[in-house]
mmCIF file of C-alpha atoms in Angstrom:
data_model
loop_
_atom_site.group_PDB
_atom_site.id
_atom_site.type_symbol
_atom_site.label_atom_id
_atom_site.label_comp_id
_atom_site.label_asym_id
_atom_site.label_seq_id
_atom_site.Cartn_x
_atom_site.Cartn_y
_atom_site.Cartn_z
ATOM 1 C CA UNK G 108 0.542 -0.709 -34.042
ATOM 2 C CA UNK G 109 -2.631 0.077 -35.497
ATOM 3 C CA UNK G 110 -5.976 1.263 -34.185
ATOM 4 C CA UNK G 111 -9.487 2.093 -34.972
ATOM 5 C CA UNK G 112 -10.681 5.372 -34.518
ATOM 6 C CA UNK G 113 -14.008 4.587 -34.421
ATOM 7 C CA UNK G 114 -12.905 2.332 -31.795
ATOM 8 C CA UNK G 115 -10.880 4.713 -29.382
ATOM 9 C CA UNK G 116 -14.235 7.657 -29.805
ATOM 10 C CA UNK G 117 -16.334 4.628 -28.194
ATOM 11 C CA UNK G 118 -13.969 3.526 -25.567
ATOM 12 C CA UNK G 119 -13.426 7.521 -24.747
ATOM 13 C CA UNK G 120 -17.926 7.963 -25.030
ATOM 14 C CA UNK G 121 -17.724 4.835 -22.449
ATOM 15 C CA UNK G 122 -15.316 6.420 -20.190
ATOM 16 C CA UNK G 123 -17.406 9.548 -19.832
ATOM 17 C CA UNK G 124 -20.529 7.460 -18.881
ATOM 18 C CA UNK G 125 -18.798 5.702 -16.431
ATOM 19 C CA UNK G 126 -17.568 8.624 -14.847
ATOM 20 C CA UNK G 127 -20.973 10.607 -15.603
ATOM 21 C CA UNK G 128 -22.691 7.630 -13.387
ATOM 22 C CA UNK G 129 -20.420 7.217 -10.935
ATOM 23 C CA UNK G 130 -21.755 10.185 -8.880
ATOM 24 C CA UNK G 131 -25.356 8.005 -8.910
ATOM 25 C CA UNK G 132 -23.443 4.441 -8.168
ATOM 26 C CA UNK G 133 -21.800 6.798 -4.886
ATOM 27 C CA UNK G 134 -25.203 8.190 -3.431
ATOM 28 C CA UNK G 135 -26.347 4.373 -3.923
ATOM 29 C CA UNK G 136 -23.325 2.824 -2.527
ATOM 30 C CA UNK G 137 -24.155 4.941 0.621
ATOM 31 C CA UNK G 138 -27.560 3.303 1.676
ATOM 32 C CA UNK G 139 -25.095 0.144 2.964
ATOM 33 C CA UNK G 140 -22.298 1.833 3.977
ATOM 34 C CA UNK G 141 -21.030 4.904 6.005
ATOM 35 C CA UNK G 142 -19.632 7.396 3.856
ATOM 36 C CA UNK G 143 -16.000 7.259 5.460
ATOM 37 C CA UNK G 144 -15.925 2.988 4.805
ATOM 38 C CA UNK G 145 -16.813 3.579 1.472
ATOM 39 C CA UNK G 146 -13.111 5.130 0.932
ATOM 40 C CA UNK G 147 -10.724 2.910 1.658
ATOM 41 C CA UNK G 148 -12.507 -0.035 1.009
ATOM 42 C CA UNK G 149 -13.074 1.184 -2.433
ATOM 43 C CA UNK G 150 -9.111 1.876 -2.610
ATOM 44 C CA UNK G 151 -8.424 -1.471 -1.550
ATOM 45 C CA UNK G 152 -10.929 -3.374 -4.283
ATOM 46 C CA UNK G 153 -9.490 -1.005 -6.931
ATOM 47 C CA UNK G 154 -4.965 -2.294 -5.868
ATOM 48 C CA UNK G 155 -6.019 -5.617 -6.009
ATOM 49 C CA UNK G 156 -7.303 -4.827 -9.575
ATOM 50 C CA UNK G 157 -4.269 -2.823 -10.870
ATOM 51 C CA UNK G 158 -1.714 -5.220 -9.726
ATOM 52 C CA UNK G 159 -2.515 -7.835 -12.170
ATOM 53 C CA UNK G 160 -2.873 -5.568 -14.442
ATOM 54 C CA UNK G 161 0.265 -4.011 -13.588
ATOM 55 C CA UNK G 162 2.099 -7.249 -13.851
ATOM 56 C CA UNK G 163 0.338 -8.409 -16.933
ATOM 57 C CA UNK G 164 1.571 -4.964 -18.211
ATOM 58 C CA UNK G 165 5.319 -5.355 -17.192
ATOM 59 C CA UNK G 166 5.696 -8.515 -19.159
ATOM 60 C CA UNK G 167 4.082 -7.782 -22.482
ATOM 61 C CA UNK G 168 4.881 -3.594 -22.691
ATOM 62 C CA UNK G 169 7.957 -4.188 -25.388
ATOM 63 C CA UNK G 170 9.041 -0.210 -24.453
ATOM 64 C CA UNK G 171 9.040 -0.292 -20.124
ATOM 65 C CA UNK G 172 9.564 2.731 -18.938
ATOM 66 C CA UNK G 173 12.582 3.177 -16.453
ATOM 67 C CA UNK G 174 12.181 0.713 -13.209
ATOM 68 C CA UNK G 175 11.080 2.610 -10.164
ATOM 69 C CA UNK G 176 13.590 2.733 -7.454
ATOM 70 C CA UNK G 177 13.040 2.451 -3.345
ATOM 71 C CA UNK G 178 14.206 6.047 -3.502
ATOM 72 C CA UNK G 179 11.008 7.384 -5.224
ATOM 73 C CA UNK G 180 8.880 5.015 -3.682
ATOM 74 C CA UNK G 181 7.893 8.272 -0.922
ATOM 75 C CA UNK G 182 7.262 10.847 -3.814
ATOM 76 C CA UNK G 183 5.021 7.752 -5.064
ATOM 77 C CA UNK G 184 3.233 6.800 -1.847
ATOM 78 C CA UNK G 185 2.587 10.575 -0.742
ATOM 79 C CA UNK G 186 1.401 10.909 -4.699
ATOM 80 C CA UNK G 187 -0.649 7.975 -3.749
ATOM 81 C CA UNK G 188 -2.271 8.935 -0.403
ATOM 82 C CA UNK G 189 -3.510 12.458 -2.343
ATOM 83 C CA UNK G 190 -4.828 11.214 -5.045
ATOM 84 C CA UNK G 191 -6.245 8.292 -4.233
ATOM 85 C CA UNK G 192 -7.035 8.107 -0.207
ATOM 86 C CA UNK G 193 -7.787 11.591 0.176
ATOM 87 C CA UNK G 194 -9.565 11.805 -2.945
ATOM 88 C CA UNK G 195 -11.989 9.608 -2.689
ATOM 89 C CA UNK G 196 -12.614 9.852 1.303
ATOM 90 C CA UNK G 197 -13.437 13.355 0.141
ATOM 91 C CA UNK G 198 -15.266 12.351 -2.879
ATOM 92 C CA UNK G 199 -17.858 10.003 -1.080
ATOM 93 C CA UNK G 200 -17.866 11.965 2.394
ATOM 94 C CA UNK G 201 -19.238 15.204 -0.036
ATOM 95 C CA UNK G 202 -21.433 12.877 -1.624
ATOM 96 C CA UNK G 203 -22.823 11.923 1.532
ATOM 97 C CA UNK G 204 -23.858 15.798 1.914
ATOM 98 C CA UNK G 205 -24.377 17.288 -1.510
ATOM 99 C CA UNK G 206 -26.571 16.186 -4.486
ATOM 100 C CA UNK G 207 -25.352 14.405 -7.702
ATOM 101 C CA UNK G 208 -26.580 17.589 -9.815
ATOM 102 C CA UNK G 209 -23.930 19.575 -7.661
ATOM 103 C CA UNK G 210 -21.208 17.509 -7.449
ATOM 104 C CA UNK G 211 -20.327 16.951 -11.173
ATOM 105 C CA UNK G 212 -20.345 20.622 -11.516
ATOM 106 C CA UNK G 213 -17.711 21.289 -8.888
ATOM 107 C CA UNK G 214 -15.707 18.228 -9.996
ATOM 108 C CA UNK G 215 -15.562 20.107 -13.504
ATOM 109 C CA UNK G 216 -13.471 22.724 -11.412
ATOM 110 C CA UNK G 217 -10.652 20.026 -11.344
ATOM 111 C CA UNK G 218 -9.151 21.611 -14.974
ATOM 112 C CA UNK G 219 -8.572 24.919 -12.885
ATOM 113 C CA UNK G 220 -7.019 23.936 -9.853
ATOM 114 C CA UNK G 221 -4.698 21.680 -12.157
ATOM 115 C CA UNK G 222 -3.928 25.047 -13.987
ATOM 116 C CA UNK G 223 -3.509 26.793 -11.112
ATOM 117 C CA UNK G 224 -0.848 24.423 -9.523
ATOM 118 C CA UNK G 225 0.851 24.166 -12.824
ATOM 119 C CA UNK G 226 1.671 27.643 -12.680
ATOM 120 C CA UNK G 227 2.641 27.415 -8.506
ATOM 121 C CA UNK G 228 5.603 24.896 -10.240
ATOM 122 C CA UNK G 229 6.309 26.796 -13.152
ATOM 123 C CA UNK G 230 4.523 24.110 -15.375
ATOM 124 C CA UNK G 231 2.162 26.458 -17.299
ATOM 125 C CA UNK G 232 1.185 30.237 -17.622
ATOM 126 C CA UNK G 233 -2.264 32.280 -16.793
ATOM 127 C CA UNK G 234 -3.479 34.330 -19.588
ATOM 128 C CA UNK G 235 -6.065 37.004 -19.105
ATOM 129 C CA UNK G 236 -8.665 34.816 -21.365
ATOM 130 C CA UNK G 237 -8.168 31.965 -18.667
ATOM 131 C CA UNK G 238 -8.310 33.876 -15.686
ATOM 132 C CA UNK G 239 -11.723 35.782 -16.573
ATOM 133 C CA UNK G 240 -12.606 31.966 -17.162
ATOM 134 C CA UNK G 241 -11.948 31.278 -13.558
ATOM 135 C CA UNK G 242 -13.700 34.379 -12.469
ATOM 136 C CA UNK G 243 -17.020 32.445 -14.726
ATOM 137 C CA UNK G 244 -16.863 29.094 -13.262
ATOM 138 C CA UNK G 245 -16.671 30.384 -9.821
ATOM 139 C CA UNK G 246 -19.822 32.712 -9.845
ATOM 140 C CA UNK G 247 -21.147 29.511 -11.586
ATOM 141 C CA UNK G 248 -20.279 27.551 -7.908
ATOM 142 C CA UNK G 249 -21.276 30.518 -6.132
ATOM 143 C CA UNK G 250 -24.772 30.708 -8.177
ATOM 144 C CA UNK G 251 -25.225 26.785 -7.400
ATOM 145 C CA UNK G 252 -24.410 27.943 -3.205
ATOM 146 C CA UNK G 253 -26.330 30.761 -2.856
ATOM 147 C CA UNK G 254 -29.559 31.161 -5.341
ATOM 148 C CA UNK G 255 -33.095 29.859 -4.331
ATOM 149 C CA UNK G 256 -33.740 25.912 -4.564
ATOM 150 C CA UNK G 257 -29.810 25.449 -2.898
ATOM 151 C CA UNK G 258 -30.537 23.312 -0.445
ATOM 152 C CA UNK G 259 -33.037 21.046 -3.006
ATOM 153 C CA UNK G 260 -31.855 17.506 -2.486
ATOM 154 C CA UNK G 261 -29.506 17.390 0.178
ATOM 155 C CA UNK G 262 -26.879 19.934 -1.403
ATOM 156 C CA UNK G 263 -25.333 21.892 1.066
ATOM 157 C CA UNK G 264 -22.191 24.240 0.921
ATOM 158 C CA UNK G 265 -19.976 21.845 3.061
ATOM 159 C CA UNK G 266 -20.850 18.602 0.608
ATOM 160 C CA UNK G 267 -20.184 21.016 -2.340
ATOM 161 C CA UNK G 268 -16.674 22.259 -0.730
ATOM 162 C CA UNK G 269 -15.720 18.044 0.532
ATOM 163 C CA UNK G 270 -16.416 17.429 -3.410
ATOM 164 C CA UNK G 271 -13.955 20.606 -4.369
ATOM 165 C CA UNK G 272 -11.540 18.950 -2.547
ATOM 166 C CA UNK G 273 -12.010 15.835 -3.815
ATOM 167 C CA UNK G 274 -11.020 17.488 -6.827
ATOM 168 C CA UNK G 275 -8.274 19.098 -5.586
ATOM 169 C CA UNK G 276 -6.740 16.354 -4.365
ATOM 170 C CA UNK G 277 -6.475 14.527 -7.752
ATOM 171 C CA UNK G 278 -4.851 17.973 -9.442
ATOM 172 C CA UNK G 279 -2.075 17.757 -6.933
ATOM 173 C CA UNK G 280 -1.669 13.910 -8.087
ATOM 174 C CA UNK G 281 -1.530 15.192 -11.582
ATOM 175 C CA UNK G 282 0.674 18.179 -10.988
ATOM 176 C CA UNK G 283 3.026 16.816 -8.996
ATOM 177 C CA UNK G 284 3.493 13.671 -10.446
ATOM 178 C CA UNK G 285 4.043 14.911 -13.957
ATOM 179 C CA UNK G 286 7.510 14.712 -13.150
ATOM 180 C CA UNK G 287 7.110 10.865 -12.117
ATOM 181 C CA UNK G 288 4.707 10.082 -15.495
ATOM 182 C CA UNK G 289 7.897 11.357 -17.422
ATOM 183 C CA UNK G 290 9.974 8.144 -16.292
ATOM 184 C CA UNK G 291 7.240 6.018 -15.800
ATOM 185 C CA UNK G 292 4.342 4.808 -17.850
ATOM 186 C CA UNK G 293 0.527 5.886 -16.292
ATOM 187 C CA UNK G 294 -0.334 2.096 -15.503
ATOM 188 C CA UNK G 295 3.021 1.942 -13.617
ATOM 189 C CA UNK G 296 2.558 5.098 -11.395
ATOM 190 C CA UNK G 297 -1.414 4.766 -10.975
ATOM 191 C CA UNK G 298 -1.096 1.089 -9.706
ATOM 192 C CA UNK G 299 1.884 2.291 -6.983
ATOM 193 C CA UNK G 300 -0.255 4.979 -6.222
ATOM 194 C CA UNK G 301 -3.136 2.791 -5.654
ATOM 195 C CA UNK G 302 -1.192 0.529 -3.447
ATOM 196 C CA UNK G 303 0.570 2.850 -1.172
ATOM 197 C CA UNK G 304 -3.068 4.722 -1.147
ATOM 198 C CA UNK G 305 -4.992 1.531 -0.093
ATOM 199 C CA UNK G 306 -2.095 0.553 2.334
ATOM 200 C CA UNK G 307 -2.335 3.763 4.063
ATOM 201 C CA UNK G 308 -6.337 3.994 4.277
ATOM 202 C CA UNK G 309 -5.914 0.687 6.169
ATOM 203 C CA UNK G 310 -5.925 1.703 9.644
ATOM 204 C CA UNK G 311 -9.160 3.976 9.075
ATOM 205 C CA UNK G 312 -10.747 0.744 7.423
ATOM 206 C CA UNK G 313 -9.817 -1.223 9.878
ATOM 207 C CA UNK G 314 -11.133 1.440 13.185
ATOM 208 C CA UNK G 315 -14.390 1.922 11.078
ATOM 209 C CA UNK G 316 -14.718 -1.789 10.536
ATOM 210 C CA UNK G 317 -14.785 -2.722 14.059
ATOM 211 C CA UNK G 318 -18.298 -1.444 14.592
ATOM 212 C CA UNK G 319 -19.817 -2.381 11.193
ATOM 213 C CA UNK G 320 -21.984 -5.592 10.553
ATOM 214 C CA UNK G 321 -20.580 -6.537 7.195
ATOM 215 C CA UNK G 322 -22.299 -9.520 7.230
ATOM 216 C CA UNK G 323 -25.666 -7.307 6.782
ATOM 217 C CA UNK G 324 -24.697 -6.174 3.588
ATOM 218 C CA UNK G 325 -26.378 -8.206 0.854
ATOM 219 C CA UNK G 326 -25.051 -8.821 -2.106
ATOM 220 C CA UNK G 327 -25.753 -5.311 -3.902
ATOM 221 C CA UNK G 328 -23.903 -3.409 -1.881
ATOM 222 C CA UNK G 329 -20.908 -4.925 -2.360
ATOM 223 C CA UNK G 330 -21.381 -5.005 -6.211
ATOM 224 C CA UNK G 331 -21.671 -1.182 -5.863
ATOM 225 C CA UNK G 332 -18.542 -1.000 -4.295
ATOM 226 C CA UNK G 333 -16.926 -3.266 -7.136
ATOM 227 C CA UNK G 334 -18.865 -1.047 -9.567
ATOM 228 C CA UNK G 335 -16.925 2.416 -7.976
ATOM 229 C CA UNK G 336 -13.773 0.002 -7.836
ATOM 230 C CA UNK G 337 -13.449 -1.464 -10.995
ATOM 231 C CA UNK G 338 -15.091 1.037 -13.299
ATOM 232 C CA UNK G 339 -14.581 4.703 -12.662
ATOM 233 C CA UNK G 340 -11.032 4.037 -10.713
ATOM 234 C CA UNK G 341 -9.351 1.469 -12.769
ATOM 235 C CA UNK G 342 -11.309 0.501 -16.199
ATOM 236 C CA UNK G 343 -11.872 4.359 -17.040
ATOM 237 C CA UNK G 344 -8.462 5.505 -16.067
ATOM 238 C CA UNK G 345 -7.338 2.831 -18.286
ATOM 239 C CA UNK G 346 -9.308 4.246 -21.120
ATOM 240 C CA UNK G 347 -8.388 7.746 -20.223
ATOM 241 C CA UNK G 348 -4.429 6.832 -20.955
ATOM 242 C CA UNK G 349 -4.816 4.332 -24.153
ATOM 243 C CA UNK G 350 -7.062 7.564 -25.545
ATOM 244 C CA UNK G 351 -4.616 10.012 -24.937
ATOM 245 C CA UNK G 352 -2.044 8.010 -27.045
ATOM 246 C CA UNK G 353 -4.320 7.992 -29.786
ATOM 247 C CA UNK G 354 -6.132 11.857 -29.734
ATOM 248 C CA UNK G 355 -5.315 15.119 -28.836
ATOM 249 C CA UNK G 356 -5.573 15.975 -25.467
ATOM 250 C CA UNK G 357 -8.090 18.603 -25.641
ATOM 251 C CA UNK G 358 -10.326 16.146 -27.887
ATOM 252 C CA UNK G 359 -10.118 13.508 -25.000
ATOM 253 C CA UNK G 360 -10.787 16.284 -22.245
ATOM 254 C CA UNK G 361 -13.912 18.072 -24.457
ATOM 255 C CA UNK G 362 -15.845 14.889 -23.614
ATOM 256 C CA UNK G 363 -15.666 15.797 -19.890
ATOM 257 C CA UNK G 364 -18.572 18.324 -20.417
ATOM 258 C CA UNK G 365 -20.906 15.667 -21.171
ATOM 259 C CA UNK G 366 -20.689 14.098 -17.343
ATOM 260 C CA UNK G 367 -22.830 16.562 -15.824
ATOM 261 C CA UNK G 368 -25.389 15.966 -18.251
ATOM 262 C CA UNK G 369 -25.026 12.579 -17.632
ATOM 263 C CA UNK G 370 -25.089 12.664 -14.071
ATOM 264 C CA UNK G 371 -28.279 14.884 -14.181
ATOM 265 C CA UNK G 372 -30.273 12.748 -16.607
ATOM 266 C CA UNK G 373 -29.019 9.525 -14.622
ATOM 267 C CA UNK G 374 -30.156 11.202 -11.249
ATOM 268 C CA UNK G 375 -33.182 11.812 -12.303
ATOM 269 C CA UNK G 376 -34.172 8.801 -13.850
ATOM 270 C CA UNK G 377 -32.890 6.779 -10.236
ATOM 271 C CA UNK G 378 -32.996 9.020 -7.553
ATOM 272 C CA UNK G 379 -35.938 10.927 -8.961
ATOM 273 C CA UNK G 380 -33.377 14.597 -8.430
ATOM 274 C CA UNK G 381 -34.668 17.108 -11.123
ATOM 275 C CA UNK G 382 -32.593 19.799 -12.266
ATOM 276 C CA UNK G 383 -33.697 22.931 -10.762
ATOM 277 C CA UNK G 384 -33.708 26.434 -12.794
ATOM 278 C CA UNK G 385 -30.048 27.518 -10.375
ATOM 279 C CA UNK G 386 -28.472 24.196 -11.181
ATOM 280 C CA UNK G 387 -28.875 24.832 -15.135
ATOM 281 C CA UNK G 388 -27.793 28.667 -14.257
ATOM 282 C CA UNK G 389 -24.900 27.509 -12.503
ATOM 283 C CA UNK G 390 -23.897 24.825 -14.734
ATOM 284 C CA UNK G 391 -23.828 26.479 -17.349
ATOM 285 C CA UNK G 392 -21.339 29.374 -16.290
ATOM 286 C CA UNK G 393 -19.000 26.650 -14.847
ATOM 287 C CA UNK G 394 -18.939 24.985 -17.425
ATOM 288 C CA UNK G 395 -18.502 28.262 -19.708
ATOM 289 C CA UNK G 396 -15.624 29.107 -17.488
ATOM 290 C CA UNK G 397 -13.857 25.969 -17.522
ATOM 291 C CA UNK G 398 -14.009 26.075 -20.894
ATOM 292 C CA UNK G 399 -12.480 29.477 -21.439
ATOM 293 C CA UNK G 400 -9.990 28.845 -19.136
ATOM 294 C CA UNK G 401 -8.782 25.607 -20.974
ATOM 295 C CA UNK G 402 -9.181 26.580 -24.328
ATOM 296 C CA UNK G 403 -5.422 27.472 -26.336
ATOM 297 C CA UNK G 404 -5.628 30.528 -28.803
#
């Protein structure tokens, strides 16, 4: 089947924005709702949009991958509830207490812990050139903690850590369900995971929801939570795959250095959050580190 280059670079320059505003669309999304709705509500909108595309996807792939069985359906849902519940409760909950010139930057630490876990399961290898890349993108978060102007918008050391994990969460999705991706096609195992991650943020929906006035919420507010539904979690990921059958994986992942920028330019233009002289300081080892630490000799 052919494609168009041209094509997949603007689908993959999309993607980043998306993801690049997506730390704006969250601090928005927060005026209507409490940070810990926000979650599950946001996994739920995002199932109900991979099923039919999961579906649509089963009966026109021509190459399915292998049918899942009940037996993996655990691996799946605990794959699921990490990557998807926990990630984004700790995604918008770190939000709620960090600034969107911060968070991007500690998201960018995702590459590491992915590394990092990779070698825990014998998956990849730590070379002295990525580890001294580490030891960079870590004074980088350590620079954005502790030099002057820290505290300059809201960013505080727990919001900074609740984003980390946010992070964190996704590389253990990644890591441990490389195995799963080998059987199974991305769409297959992101929709499952989506499910079983939306079915088990249910009961904190549904104790949250019991004291909230959703009938207060105008009509923005719940296109913001579309917007974090449908865009970064299901119409990017999307992207993400169909690029990565098309480009090299470290082409696809370079563009990932371009979503702080983004988020900084976009938060200043709609929150009105400069970027202060520590946040360009910091940035810029982080970003140095991560990418020494993921670049192949």
């Amino acid at each position: 089947m052919t494609y168009s280059r041209p094509l997949v670079y603007g689908l993959v320059c999309l993607m980043t924005f998306i993801w690049g505003v997506n730390f704006v669309v969250a601090k928005i999304a927060l005026r209507f709702f409490p940070a810990l709705l926000i979650g599950p509500l946001r996994a739920c909108f995002a199932a109900l949009l991979m099923l039919p595309l999961y579906w649509w996807h089963q009966r026109h792939n021509p190459r399915r991958s292998e049918p899942w069985t009940w037996r993996e359906l655990p691996l799946i849902a605990a794959l699921g509830v990490c990557g998807i519940t926990l990630n984004q409760i700790f995604f918008i909950v770190g939000m709620a207490r960090t600034s969107v010139s911060h968070a991007p930057l500690v998201i960018a630490m995702t590459p590491i812990a992915v590394l990092l876990l990779a070698r825990l399961r014998g998956q990849e290898r730590v070379t002295a050139r990525a580890a001294g890349g580490m030891l960079l993108a870590f004074s980088g978060v350590a620079a954005l903690n502790l030099g002057p102007g820290k505290d300059a918008h809201g960013a505080t050391v727990l919001g900074d850590f609740l984003v980390f994990l946010a992070g964190f969460t996704f590389a253990l999705f990644a890591v441990f369900g490389k195995e799963v991706t080998r059987r199974h096609d991305a769409i297959t195992v992101t929709a499952l995971g989506y499910v079983s991650g939306a079915i088990a943020g249910l009961p904190l929906l549904w104790w949250l929801a019991r004291d909230f006035a959703f009938a207060r919420v105008p009509l923005e507010g719940w296109l913001w939570i579309l917007y974090l539904a449908a865009l970064p979690s299901v119409a990017a990921y999307m992207i993400f795959y169909y690029a990565m059958t098309h480009l090299p994986a470290s082409r696809v992942a370079a563009f990932s250095y371009a979503q702080p920028v983004i988020a900084a330019v976009t938060g200043l233009l709609v929150l009105g959050e400069p970027v202060t002289g520590t946040v360009a300081a910091g940035g810029a080892l982080v970003l140095a580190g991560v990418w020494l630490t993921n670049r192949r000799a």
